[in-house]
Amino acid sequence: MGFNIDKIRADFPILKRKVYGKQLVYFDNGATTHKPQQVIDSIVDYYSNFNSNVHRGVHKLSVEATTAFEDSRKYVAHFINAEDDREIVFTRGATESINLVANSFLSLINKGDEVLITSIEHHSNLVPWQQLCEKKNAKLKVVPVSDDGNLDMEFLDNMLSEKVKIFALSHISNVLGTINPIKEIIAKAHKFGIPVLIDGAQAIAHLKVDVQDLDCEFYCFSAHKAYGPMGFGVLYGKKEWLTRLQPYQYGGEMISSVSLDKTTFNEIPYKFEAGTPNVSGALATVAALKYIKNIGIDNIAKYEDDLLEYATEKLLEIDKMRIIGTSSEKTAVISFLVGDIHPYDIGTLLDQMGVAVRTGNHCAQPLIDNYCIPGTIRASFAVYNSKEEVDYFIEALKKSLAMLA
Ligand SMILES: Cc1ncc(COP(=O)(O)O)c(C=O)c1O
């Protein structure tokens, strides 16, 4: 399919909404994306036609639900080019995926070991590692970021050593939009035998992800940031790593056999999927990924890059504009401040004019502290945003600034 913005916009019913009598302009896609009709329909279809629990019934509906659920795993594996669908663990989202790995690493970390993260991480990819280090008396080491929003690669080189037991970093920063050179970083880490977890929460909807090409040990994302449902996520893990790790949660389905004396665990990926899974979430995620595939991720990336460039140029025409995150490798996120106006004030006025942006620390408080700022206003784009919306946003921003002057 070619790129037809009007047709794409028509797929998203919520875009017709008005807020305070104004046409909605939704630029909070870094927080969550809207859902196309195809995704909404897939949820309705599941509950209307074959809702049933999976993996445990002999009856027709259960068999159908199980087949659809496992086919979803195959599709996700194909989408990110995993070698084997057993490398795909279904979770509630990126946060749960990271917690799963951090908790499963408990037995692999000893006193004095190091865990490496970066200073641009979302709290979801910081707090689980901090907790792991506290529990095990290990050291949390943090790769710094330079003023433009790029990781300091010289520092990184000096921080890599055999003491580091895992390196967890984001593919794309949710605040700065920086696309980290993760392939290069993973190769550097591997020279020291360090496994790497990539938090792909901000990447999966914006650029091609090929886990075999990246050669990462773990990659995770949430469906809701890629036009899919909330409460559903993916953890990719290399087979040998998933096999080696201990389960994170215990209960039904993740076991092989249970007696009152002992439990043995199921094979991968099931040993990480305790309890009834979110079946409709899996199906709706596939609908979302197919939606992306149908447009073409390269077409999406190109379109969003143009939007980013256009919006950046327009913003920079505004007096006292400060963009936080100016890497040349960026995706569709612009964080900014104007003079010393508090981000919240601007965000509130924009909202009154129908423009939804994010304000605050974006769950990356250490990064915001690093820039010594109170937070930012963040406009983050998706495939359905348009230049006309950017124009409206710029006008609304100018009006807000005039009111605050
Ligand atoms: C970079 C990054 N990592 C992790 C997360 C957490 O995602 P979720 O809340 O869907 O688990 C987010 C959410 O904003 C994010 O931007």
Coordinates of C-alpha atoms and ligand atoms in Angstrom, one line a residue, residues 30 93-95 122 124 172 174 199 201-202 222 224-225, ligand 1:
G30 CA 4.7 8.5 23.0
G93 CA 3.7 -4.7 28.4
A94 CA 7.3 -3.4 28.2
T95 CA 7.3 -2.8 32.0
H122 CA 12.3 5.4 31.3
S124 CA 10.5 1.1 33.6
I172 CA 14.7 5.1 21.3
N174 CA 10.8 8.6 25.0
D199 CA 13.6 -1.6 25.6
A201 CA 8.8 0.6 23.7
Q202 CA 9.3 3.7 21.6
S222 CA 4.1 -2.8 24.5
H224 CA -0.4 -0.1 22.9
K225 CA 2.4 2.2 21.6
Ligands
LIG1 C1 11.1 4.0 26.6 C2 9.9 3.4 27.4 N1 10.1 2.2 28.0 C3 9.2 1.6 28.7 C4 7.9 2.2 28.8 C5 6.9 1.5 29.6 O1 5.8 1.0 28.7 P1 4.5 0.4 29.4 O2 4.0 1.4 30.4 O3 3.6 0.2 28.2 O4 4.9 -0.9 30.0 C6 7.6 3.4 28.1 C7 6.3 4.0 28.2 O5 6.2 5.2 28.0 C8 8.7 4.0 27.4 O6 8.5 5.1 26.7

